[in-house]
Amino acid sequence: MMLNNIKNKISLLNSELGYKLALVKYRKNLSTLAATDYLIAETLKRQGVYITSLEDLGLPSTTQMLVSANSYATSMATPRDIHAGYKLPQIYTVTDLPEFFSWGIEERLQKIIENYIGLPIAFHGVHVRKDFPNEQQVQTLLWHKDSEDRRMIKIIIYLDDVTEKHGPFEYVPKPASFLEKLNYYRVDYMLWRSNYLGIDDKKLMEIIPKSAWKSCPGKAGTVIFVDPRNVLHHGTVRTKERSTLFFVYTANPPKRPELCREYHDDTFARPQLSQQITRH
């Protein structure tokens, strides 16, 4: 048992060393960004989140993508409670549809994300998602971090206006000071103790005051770039439903590819999808 533990630790150390060396080696291949895109990448490096809008991004494939996204979101029906006071979100995988895939691989987006991740990137897919009113803070409403890769990006797009009643995305920025870093480590330990299922508001407030939390309400078309691996985040309890898009990117290959499959397989197959979605 002890020998296996030592071998696992050595393997992990070698993996992380290889990752650090790959970052240094690939740095010369990163594109030079325009000022506005450089601001996005640098803000992500400092804070882990950047908020903009579809209008400000101005990507040419946006209109067609939005028409399809709103159509799918409208078709989603409210599910039954899985237990008292909690309804699972409705999720459709739409990665195979060209209007979504084309937006996800827009060259400008790819360059911004590659500049942040620091390595060649993989675009894993797209989910249309509708979250329903819920009274309980469970599942993704708990504070958590994602696990797909060492660095990753999710682009969240609000399809409707999102107020506090709709349960906006909420996060704690990357730590800047020594005390903030220490508190982040304490939260990481608490997450480990929860078996990475997440922690509730009450427990987080014991370490990080609510004044440090950043809520993200916004109009329809709000775009949130976030690194959910390195930023503590959650969806908030809501009294009104919320429709969103999630575009997912990691390094290529990611640290844990098995966690990326749900963005392009049939885990969340949309209605009348008779065959498994194939990755582009």
CSV table of N, CA and C in Angstrom, one decimal, residues 110-233:
chain,number,residue,atom,x,y,z
A,110,GLN,N,-11.1,31.3,-29.8
A,110,GLN,CA,-10.1,30.3,-29.6
A,110,GLN,C,-8.8,31.0,-29.2
A,111,LYS,N,-8.4,32.1,-29.8
A,111,LYS,CA,-7.2,32.8,-29.4
A,111,LYS,C,-7.2,33.3,-28.0
A,112,ILE,N,-8.3,33.9,-27.6
A,112,ILE,CA,-8.4,34.4,-26.2
A,112,ILE,C,-8.2,33.2,-25.2
A,113,ILE,N,-8.9,32.1,-25.5
A,113,ILE,CA,-8.9,31.0,-24.5
A,113,ILE,C,-7.6,30.3,-24.5
A,114,GLU,N,-7.0,30.2,-25.7
A,114,GLU,CA,-5.6,29.6,-25.7
A,114,GLU,C,-4.6,30.4,-25.0
A,115,ASN,N,-4.8,31.7,-25.1
A,115,ASN,CA,-3.9,32.6,-24.4
A,115,ASN,C,-4.0,32.5,-22.9
A,116,TYR,N,-5.2,32.3,-22.4
A,116,TYR,CA,-5.4,32.1,-21.0
A,116,TYR,C,-4.9,30.7,-20.6
A,117,ILE,N,-5.3,29.6,-21.3
A,117,ILE,CA,-4.9,28.3,-20.9
A,117,ILE,C,-3.4,28.0,-21.0
A,118,GLY,N,-2.9,28.6,-22.1
A,118,GLY,CA,-1.4,28.5,-22.3
A,118,GLY,C,-0.9,27.3,-23.1
A,119,LEU,N,-1.9,26.6,-23.6
A,119,LEU,CA,-1.6,25.3,-24.4
A,119,LEU,C,-2.5,25.2,-25.5
A,120,PRO,N,-2.3,24.3,-26.5
A,120,PRO,CA,-3.3,24.0,-27.5
A,120,PRO,C,-4.6,23.6,-26.8
A,121,ILE,N,-5.7,24.1,-27.3
A,121,ILE,CA,-7.0,23.9,-26.6
A,121,ILE,C,-7.9,22.9,-27.3
A,122,ALA,N,-8.9,22.3,-26.6
A,122,ALA,CA,-9.9,21.5,-27.1
A,122,ALA,C,-11.3,22.2,-26.8
A,123,PHE,N,-12.1,22.3,-27.8
A,123,PHE,CA,-13.5,22.7,-27.6
A,123,PHE,C,-14.3,21.4,-27.4
A,124,HIS,N,-14.9,21.2,-26.3
A,124,HIS,CA,-15.6,20.0,-26.0
A,124,HIS,C,-17.1,20.0,-26.4
A,125,GLY,N,-17.7,21.1,-26.3
A,125,GLY,CA,-19.1,21.1,-26.7
A,125,GLY,C,-19.9,22.2,-26.0
A,126,VAL,N,-21.3,22.0,-26.2
A,126,VAL,CA,-22.2,23.1,-25.8
A,126,VAL,C,-23.4,22.4,-25.2
A,127,HIS,N,-23.9,23.0,-24.1
A,127,HIS,CA,-25.2,22.6,-23.5
A,127,HIS,C,-26.1,23.8,-23.5
A,128,VAL,N,-27.4,23.5,-23.9
A,128,VAL,CA,-28.5,24.5,-23.6
A,128,VAL,C,-29.0,24.0,-22.3
A,129,ARG,N,-29.2,24.9,-21.3
A,129,ARG,CA,-29.6,24.5,-20.0
A,129,ARG,C,-30.7,25.4,-19.5
A,130,LYS,N,-31.7,24.8,-18.8
A,130,LYS,CA,-32.7,25.6,-18.1
A,130,LYS,C,-32.7,25.1,-16.7
A,131,ASP,N,-32.6,26.1,-15.7
A,131,ASP,CA,-32.6,25.8,-14.3
A,131,ASP,C,-34.0,26.3,-13.8
A,132,PHE,N,-34.6,25.6,-12.9
A,132,PHE,CA,-35.9,25.9,-12.4
A,132,PHE,C,-35.9,26.4,-11.0
A,133,PRO,N,-37.0,27.0,-10.5
A,133,PRO,CA,-37.1,27.5,-9.1
A,133,PRO,C,-36.8,26.4,-8.1
A,134,ASN,N,-35.9,26.6,-7.2
A,134,ASN,CA,-35.5,25.6,-6.2
A,134,ASN,C,-35.4,26.3,-4.8
A,135,GLU,N,-35.8,25.6,-3.8
A,135,GLU,CA,-35.8,26.1,-2.5
A,135,GLU,C,-34.5,25.7,-1.7
A,136,GLN,N,-33.9,24.6,-2.2
A,136,GLN,CA,-32.8,24.0,-1.5
A,136,GLN,C,-31.5,24.2,-2.1
A,137,GLN,N,-30.4,24.4,-1.4
A,137,GLN,CA,-29.1,24.6,-1.9
A,137,GLN,C,-28.4,23.3,-2.0
A,138,VAL,N,-28.6,22.6,-3.1
A,138,VAL,CA,-28.0,21.3,-3.3
A,138,VAL,C,-27.4,21.3,-4.7
A,139,GLN,N,-26.6,20.2,-5.0
A,139,GLN,CA,-26.0,20.0,-6.3
A,139,GLN,C,-25.2,21.2,-6.8
A,140,THR,N,-25.4,21.7,-8.0
A,140,THR,CA,-24.6,22.8,-8.5
A,140,THR,C,-24.9,24.2,-7.8
A,141,LEU,N,-25.9,24.2,-6.9
A,141,LEU,CA,-26.2,25.4,-6.1
A,141,LEU,C,-25.2,25.5,-4.9
A,142,LEU,N,-24.5,24.4,-4.6
A,142,LEU,CA,-23.5,24.4,-3.6
A,142,LEU,C,-22.2,25.0,-4.2
A,143,TRP,N,-21.4,25.6,-3.4
A,143,TRP,CA,-20.1,26.2,-3.8
A,143,TRP,C,-19.2,25.0,-4.2
A,144,HIS,N,-18.5,25.1,-5.3
A,144,HIS,CA,-17.7,24.0,-5.8
A,144,HIS,C,-16.7,24.5,-6.8
A,145,LYS,N,-15.8,23.6,-7.2
A,145,LYS,CA,-14.9,23.8,-8.3
A,145,LYS,C,-15.0,22.6,-9.3
A,146,ASP,N,-14.8,22.9,-10.6
A,146,ASP,CA,-14.9,21.8,-11.6
A,146,ASP,C,-13.5,21.1,-11.6
A,147,SER,N,-13.5,19.9,-12.3
A,147,SER,CA,-12.3,19.1,-12.2
A,147,SER,C,-11.7,18.6,-13.5
A,148,GLU,N,-12.3,19.1,-14.6
A,148,GLU,CA,-11.9,18.6,-15.9
A,148,GLU,C,-10.4,18.8,-16.2
A,149,ASP,N,-9.8,19.9,-15.8
A,149,ASP,CA,-8.4,20.2,-16.2
A,149,ASP,C,-7.8,21.2,-15.2
A,150,ARG,N,-6.5,21.4,-15.4
A,150,ARG,CA,-5.8,22.3,-14.5
A,150,ARG,C,-6.3,23.8,-14.7
A,151,ARG,N,-6.4,24.1,-15.9
A,151,ARG,CA,-7.1,25.4,-16.3
A,151,ARG,C,-8.1,25.0,-17.4
A,152,MET,N,-9.2,25.7,-17.3
A,152,MET,CA,-10.3,25.5,-18.3
A,152,MET,C,-11.1,26.8,-18.4
A,153,ILE,N,-11.9,26.8,-19.4
A,153,ILE,CA,-12.9,27.9,-19.6
A,153,ILE,C,-14.3,27.4,-19.9
A,154,LYS,N,-15.2,27.9,-19.2
A,154,LYS,CA,-16.6,27.8,-19.6
A,154,LYS,C,-17.1,29.2,-19.9
A,155,ILE,N,-17.8,29.3,-21.1
A,155,ILE,CA,-18.5,30.5,-21.5
A,155,ILE,C,-20.0,30.3,-21.2
A,156,ILE,N,-20.5,31.1,-20.3
A,156,ILE,CA,-21.9,31.1,-19.9
A,156,ILE,C,-22.6,32.2,-20.6
A,157,ILE,N,-23.7,31.9,-21.3
A,157,ILE,CA,-24.5,33.0,-22.0
A,157,ILE,C,-25.9,33.0,-21.4
A,158,TYR,N,-26.3,34.1,-20.9
A,158,TYR,CA,-27.7,34.2,-20.5
A,158,TYR,C,-28.6,34.4,-21.7
A,159,LEU,N,-29.6,33.5,-21.8
A,159,LEU,CA,-30.6,33.6,-22.8
A,159,LEU,C,-31.8,34.5,-22.5
A,160,ASP,N,-32.0,34.8,-21.2
A,160,ASP,CA,-33.0,35.7,-20.6
A,160,ASP,C,-32.3,36.7,-19.7
A,161,ASP,N,-33.1,37.7,-19.4
A,161,ASP,CA,-32.6,38.6,-18.3
A,161,ASP,C,-32.5,37.8,-17.0
A,162,VAL,N,-31.4,38.0,-16.3
A,162,VAL,CA,-31.2,37.3,-15.0
A,162,VAL,C,-31.1,38.3,-13.9
A,163,THR,N,-32.0,38.3,-13.0
A,163,THR,CA,-32.0,39.1,-11.8
A,163,THR,C,-31.7,38.2,-10.6
A,164,GLU,N,-31.7,38.7,-9.4
A,164,GLU,CA,-31.4,37.9,-8.2
A,164,GLU,C,-32.5,36.8,-8.1
A,165,LYS,N,-33.7,37.0,-8.6
A,165,LYS,CA,-34.7,36.0,-8.5
A,165,LYS,C,-34.5,34.8,-9.4
A,166,HIS,N,-33.7,35.0,-10.5
A,166,HIS,CA,-33.4,33.9,-11.4
A,166,HIS,C,-32.2,33.1,-11.0
A,167,GLY,N,-31.5,33.4,-9.9
A,167,GLY,CA,-30.4,32.7,-9.5
A,167,GLY,C,-29.2,32.9,-10.4
A,168,PRO,N,-28.6,34.1,-10.3
A,168,PRO,CA,-27.4,34.4,-11.2
A,168,PRO,C,-26.2,33.6,-10.7
A,169,PHE,N,-25.3,33.5,-11.7
A,169,PHE,CA,-24.0,32.9,-11.4
A,169,PHE,C,-23.3,33.7,-10.3
A,170,GLU,N,-22.6,33.1,-9.4
A,170,GLU,CA,-21.9,33.8,-8.3
A,170,GLU,C,-20.6,33.1,-8.1
A,171,TYR,N,-19.6,34.0,-7.8
A,171,TYR,CA,-18.2,33.4,-7.6
A,171,TYR,C,-17.4,34.2,-6.6
A,172,VAL,N,-16.3,33.6,-6.2
A,172,VAL,CA,-15.3,34.3,-5.4
A,172,VAL,C,-14.1,34.5,-6.3
A,173,PRO,N,-13.6,35.7,-6.5
A,173,PRO,CA,-12.5,35.9,-7.4
A,173,PRO,C,-11.2,35.2,-6.9
A,174,LYS,N,-10.3,34.9,-7.9
A,174,LYS,CA,-9.0,34.3,-7.5
A,174,LYS,C,-8.4,35.1,-6.4
A,175,PRO,N,-7.7,34.5,-5.5
A,175,PRO,CA,-7.1,35.2,-4.4
A,175,PRO,C,-5.9,36.1,-4.8
A,176,ALA,N,-5.8,37.2,-4.3
A,176,ALA,CA,-4.7,38.2,-4.6
A,176,ALA,C,-3.7,38.3,-3.5
A,177,SER,N,-4.2,38.4,-2.3
A,177,SER,CA,-3.3,38.6,-1.1
A,177,SER,C,-3.0,37.3,-0.4
A,178,PHE,N,-2.0,37.3,0.5
A,178,PHE,CA,-1.7,36.1,1.2
A,178,PHE,C,-2.9,35.5,2.0
A,179,LEU,N,-3.6,36.4,2.7
A,179,LEU,CA,-4.7,36.0,3.5
A,179,LEU,C,-5.8,35.4,2.6
A,180,GLU,N,-6.1,36.0,1.4
A,180,GLU,CA,-7.1,35.4,0.5
A,180,GLU,C,-6.6,34.0,0.0
A,181,LYS,N,-5.3,33.9,-0.2
A,181,LYS,CA,-4.8,32.6,-0.7
A,181,LYS,C,-5.0,31.5,0.5
A,182,LEU,N,-4.7,32.0,1.7
A,182,LEU,CA,-4.9,31.1,2.8
A,182,LEU,C,-6.3,30.6,3.0
A,183,ASN,N,-7.2,31.6,2.8
A,183,ASN,CA,-8.7,31.3,2.9
A,183,ASN,C,-9.1,30.3,1.8
A,184,TYR,N,-8.6,30.5,0.6
A,184,TYR,CA,-8.9,29.6,-0.5
A,184,TYR,C,-8.4,28.2,-0.2
A,185,TYR,N,-7.2,28.1,0.4
A,185,TYR,CA,-6.7,26.7,0.8
A,185,TYR,C,-7.6,26.1,1.8
A,186,ARG,N,-8.1,26.9,2.7
A,186,ARG,CA,-9.0,26.4,3.8
A,186,ARG,C,-10.3,25.9,3.1
A,187,VAL,N,-10.8,26.6,2.1
A,187,VAL,CA,-12.0,26.2,1.4
A,187,VAL,C,-11.7,24.9,0.6
A,188,ASP,N,-10.6,24.8,0.0
A,188,ASP,CA,-10.2,23.6,-0.7
A,188,ASP,C,-10.2,22.4,0.2
A,189,TYR,N,-9.7,22.6,1.4
A,189,TYR,CA,-9.7,21.5,2.4
A,189,TYR,C,-11.2,21.1,2.7
A,190,MET,N,-12.1,22.1,2.9
A,190,MET,CA,-13.5,21.9,3.2
A,190,MET,C,-14.1,21.1,2.0
A,191,LEU,N,-13.8,21.5,0.8
A,191,LEU,CA,-14.3,20.8,-0.4
A,191,LEU,C,-13.8,19.3,-0.4
A,192,TRP,N,-12.6,19.1,-0.1
A,192,TRP,CA,-12.0,17.8,0.0
A,192,TRP,C,-12.8,16.9,1.0
A,193,ARG,N,-13.1,17.5,2.2
A,193,ARG,CA,-13.8,16.8,3.2
A,193,ARG,C,-15.3,16.5,2.8
A,194,SER,N,-15.8,17.3,1.9
A,194,SER,CA,-17.2,17.1,1.3
A,194,SER,C,-17.1,16.0,0.2
A,195,ASN,N,-15.9,15.5,-0.1
A,195,ASN,CA,-15.8,14.6,-1.2
A,195,ASN,C,-16.0,15.3,-2.5
A,196,TYR,N,-15.8,16.6,-2.5
A,196,TYR,CA,-15.9,17.5,-3.6
A,196,TYR,C,-17.4,17.7,-4.1
A,197,LEU,N,-18.3,17.4,-3.2
A,197,LEU,CA,-19.7,17.6,-3.6
A,197,LEU,C,-20.1,19.1,-3.4
A,198,GLY,N,-19.4,19.8,-2.7
A,198,GLY,CA,-19.7,21.2,-2.5
A,198,GLY,C,-20.0,21.6,-1.1
A,199,ILE,N,-20.0,22.9,-0.8
A,199,ILE,CA,-20.4,23.4,0.5
A,199,ILE,C,-21.4,24.5,0.4
A,200,ASP,N,-22.2,24.7,1.5
A,200,ASP,CA,-23.3,25.7,1.4
A,200,ASP,C,-22.8,27.1,1.8
A,201,ASP,N,-23.7,28.1,1.7
A,201,ASP,CA,-23.4,29.5,2.0
A,201,ASP,C,-22.9,29.6,3.4
A,202,LYS,N,-23.6,28.9,4.3
A,202,LYS,CA,-23.3,29.1,5.8
A,202,LYS,C,-21.8,28.7,6.0
A,203,LYS,N,-21.4,27.5,5.5
A,203,LYS,CA,-20.0,27.1,5.7
A,203,LYS,C,-19.0,28.0,5.0
A,204,LEU,N,-19.3,28.5,3.8
A,204,LEU,CA,-18.4,29.4,3.2
A,204,LEU,C,-18.2,30.7,4.0
A,205,MET,N,-19.3,31.2,4.5
A,205,MET,CA,-19.2,32.4,5.3
A,205,MET,C,-18.3,32.3,6.5
A,206,GLU,N,-18.1,31.1,7.0
A,206,GLU,CA,-17.2,30.9,8.1
A,206,GLU,C,-15.7,31.2,7.7
A,207,ILE,N,-15.4,31.2,6.4
A,207,ILE,CA,-14.1,31.4,5.9
A,207,ILE,C,-14.0,32.7,5.1
A,208,ILE,N,-14.9,32.9,4.1
A,208,ILE,CA,-14.9,34.0,3.2
A,208,ILE,C,-16.1,34.8,3.4
A,209,PRO,N,-16.0,36.1,3.8
A,209,PRO,CA,-17.2,36.9,4.0
A,209,PRO,C,-18.0,37.1,2.8
A,210,LYS,N,-19.3,37.3,3.0
A,210,LYS,CA,-20.2,37.4,1.8
A,210,LYS,C,-19.9,38.7,1.0
A,211,SER,N,-19.3,39.7,1.6
A,211,SER,CA,-18.9,40.9,0.9
A,211,SER,C,-17.9,40.6,-0.2
A,212,ALA,N,-17.2,39.5,-0.1
A,212,ALA,CA,-16.2,39.1,-1.1
A,212,ALA,C,-16.8,38.3,-2.3
A,213,TRP,N,-18.0,37.9,-2.1
A,213,TRP,CA,-18.7,37.1,-3.2
A,213,TRP,C,-19.1,38.1,-4.3
A,214,LYS,N,-19.1,37.6,-5.5
A,214,LYS,CA,-19.5,38.4,-6.7
A,214,LYS,C,-20.7,37.8,-7.4
A,215,SER,N,-21.8,38.4,-7.3
A,215,SER,CA,-23.0,38.0,-8.0
A,215,SER,C,-23.0,38.6,-9.4
A,216,CYS,N,-23.6,37.8,-10.4
A,216,CYS,CA,-23.5,38.2,-11.8
A,216,CYS,C,-24.9,38.3,-12.4
A,217,PRO,N,-25.8,39.1,-12.0
A,217,PRO,CA,-27.0,39.3,-12.7
A,217,PRO,C,-26.7,40.0,-14.1
A,218,GLY,N,-27.6,39.9,-15.0
A,218,GLY,CA,-27.3,40.6,-16.3
A,218,GLY,C,-28.5,40.4,-17.3
A,219,LYS,N,-28.4,41.2,-18.3
A,219,LYS,CA,-29.4,41.2,-19.4
A,219,LYS,C,-29.3,39.9,-20.2
A,220,ALA,N,-30.3,39.6,-21.0
A,220,ALA,CA,-30.1,38.5,-22.0
A,220,ALA,C,-29.0,38.9,-22.9
A,221,GLY,N,-28.1,37.9,-23.2
A,221,GLY,CA,-26.9,38.2,-24.0
A,221,GLY,C,-25.7,38.5,-23.2
A,222,THR,N,-25.8,38.5,-21.9
A,222,THR,CA,-24.6,38.6,-21.0
A,222,THR,C,-23.7,37.4,-21.2
A,223,VAL,N,-22.4,37.6,-21.3
A,223,VAL,CA,-21.5,36.5,-21.5
A,223,VAL,C,-20.5,36.5,-20.4
A,224,ILE,N,-20.3,35.3,-19.7
A,224,ILE,CA,-19.4,35.2,-18.6
A,224,ILE,C,-18.3,34.2,-19.0
A,225,PHE,N,-17.1,34.7,-19.1
A,225,PHE,CA,-15.9,33.8,-19.2
A,225,PHE,C,-15.5,33.4,-17.8
A,226,VAL,N,-15.4,32.1,-17.5
A,226,VAL,CA,-15.0,31.7,-16.2
A,226,VAL,C,-14.1,30.5,-16.2
A,227,ASP,N,-13.1,30.4,-15.4
A,227,ASP,CA,-12.3,29.2,-15.2
A,227,ASP,C,-12.9,28.5,-14.0
A,228,PRO,N,-13.8,27.6,-14.2
A,228,PRO,CA,-14.5,26.9,-13.0
A,228,PRO,C,-13.6,26.0,-12.2
A,229,ARG,N,-12.4,25.7,-12.7
A,229,ARG,CA,-11.5,24.8,-12.0
A,229,ARG,C,-10.8,25.6,-10.9
A,230,ASN,N,-10.5,26.9,-11.2
A,230,ASN,CA,-9.7,27.7,-10.2
A,230,ASN,C,-10.5,28.8,-9.5
A,231,VAL,N,-11.8,28.9,-9.8
A,231,VAL,CA,-12.6,29.9,-9.2
A,231,VAL,C,-13.8,29.2,-8.5
A,232,LEU,N,-13.9,29.5,-7.2
A,232,LEU,CA,-15.0,28.9,-6.4
A,232,LEU,C,-16.3,29.6,-6.9
A,233,HIS,N,-17.3,28.8,-7.2
A,233,HIS,CA,-18.5,29.3,-7.8
A,233,HIS,C,-19.7,28.4,-7.5
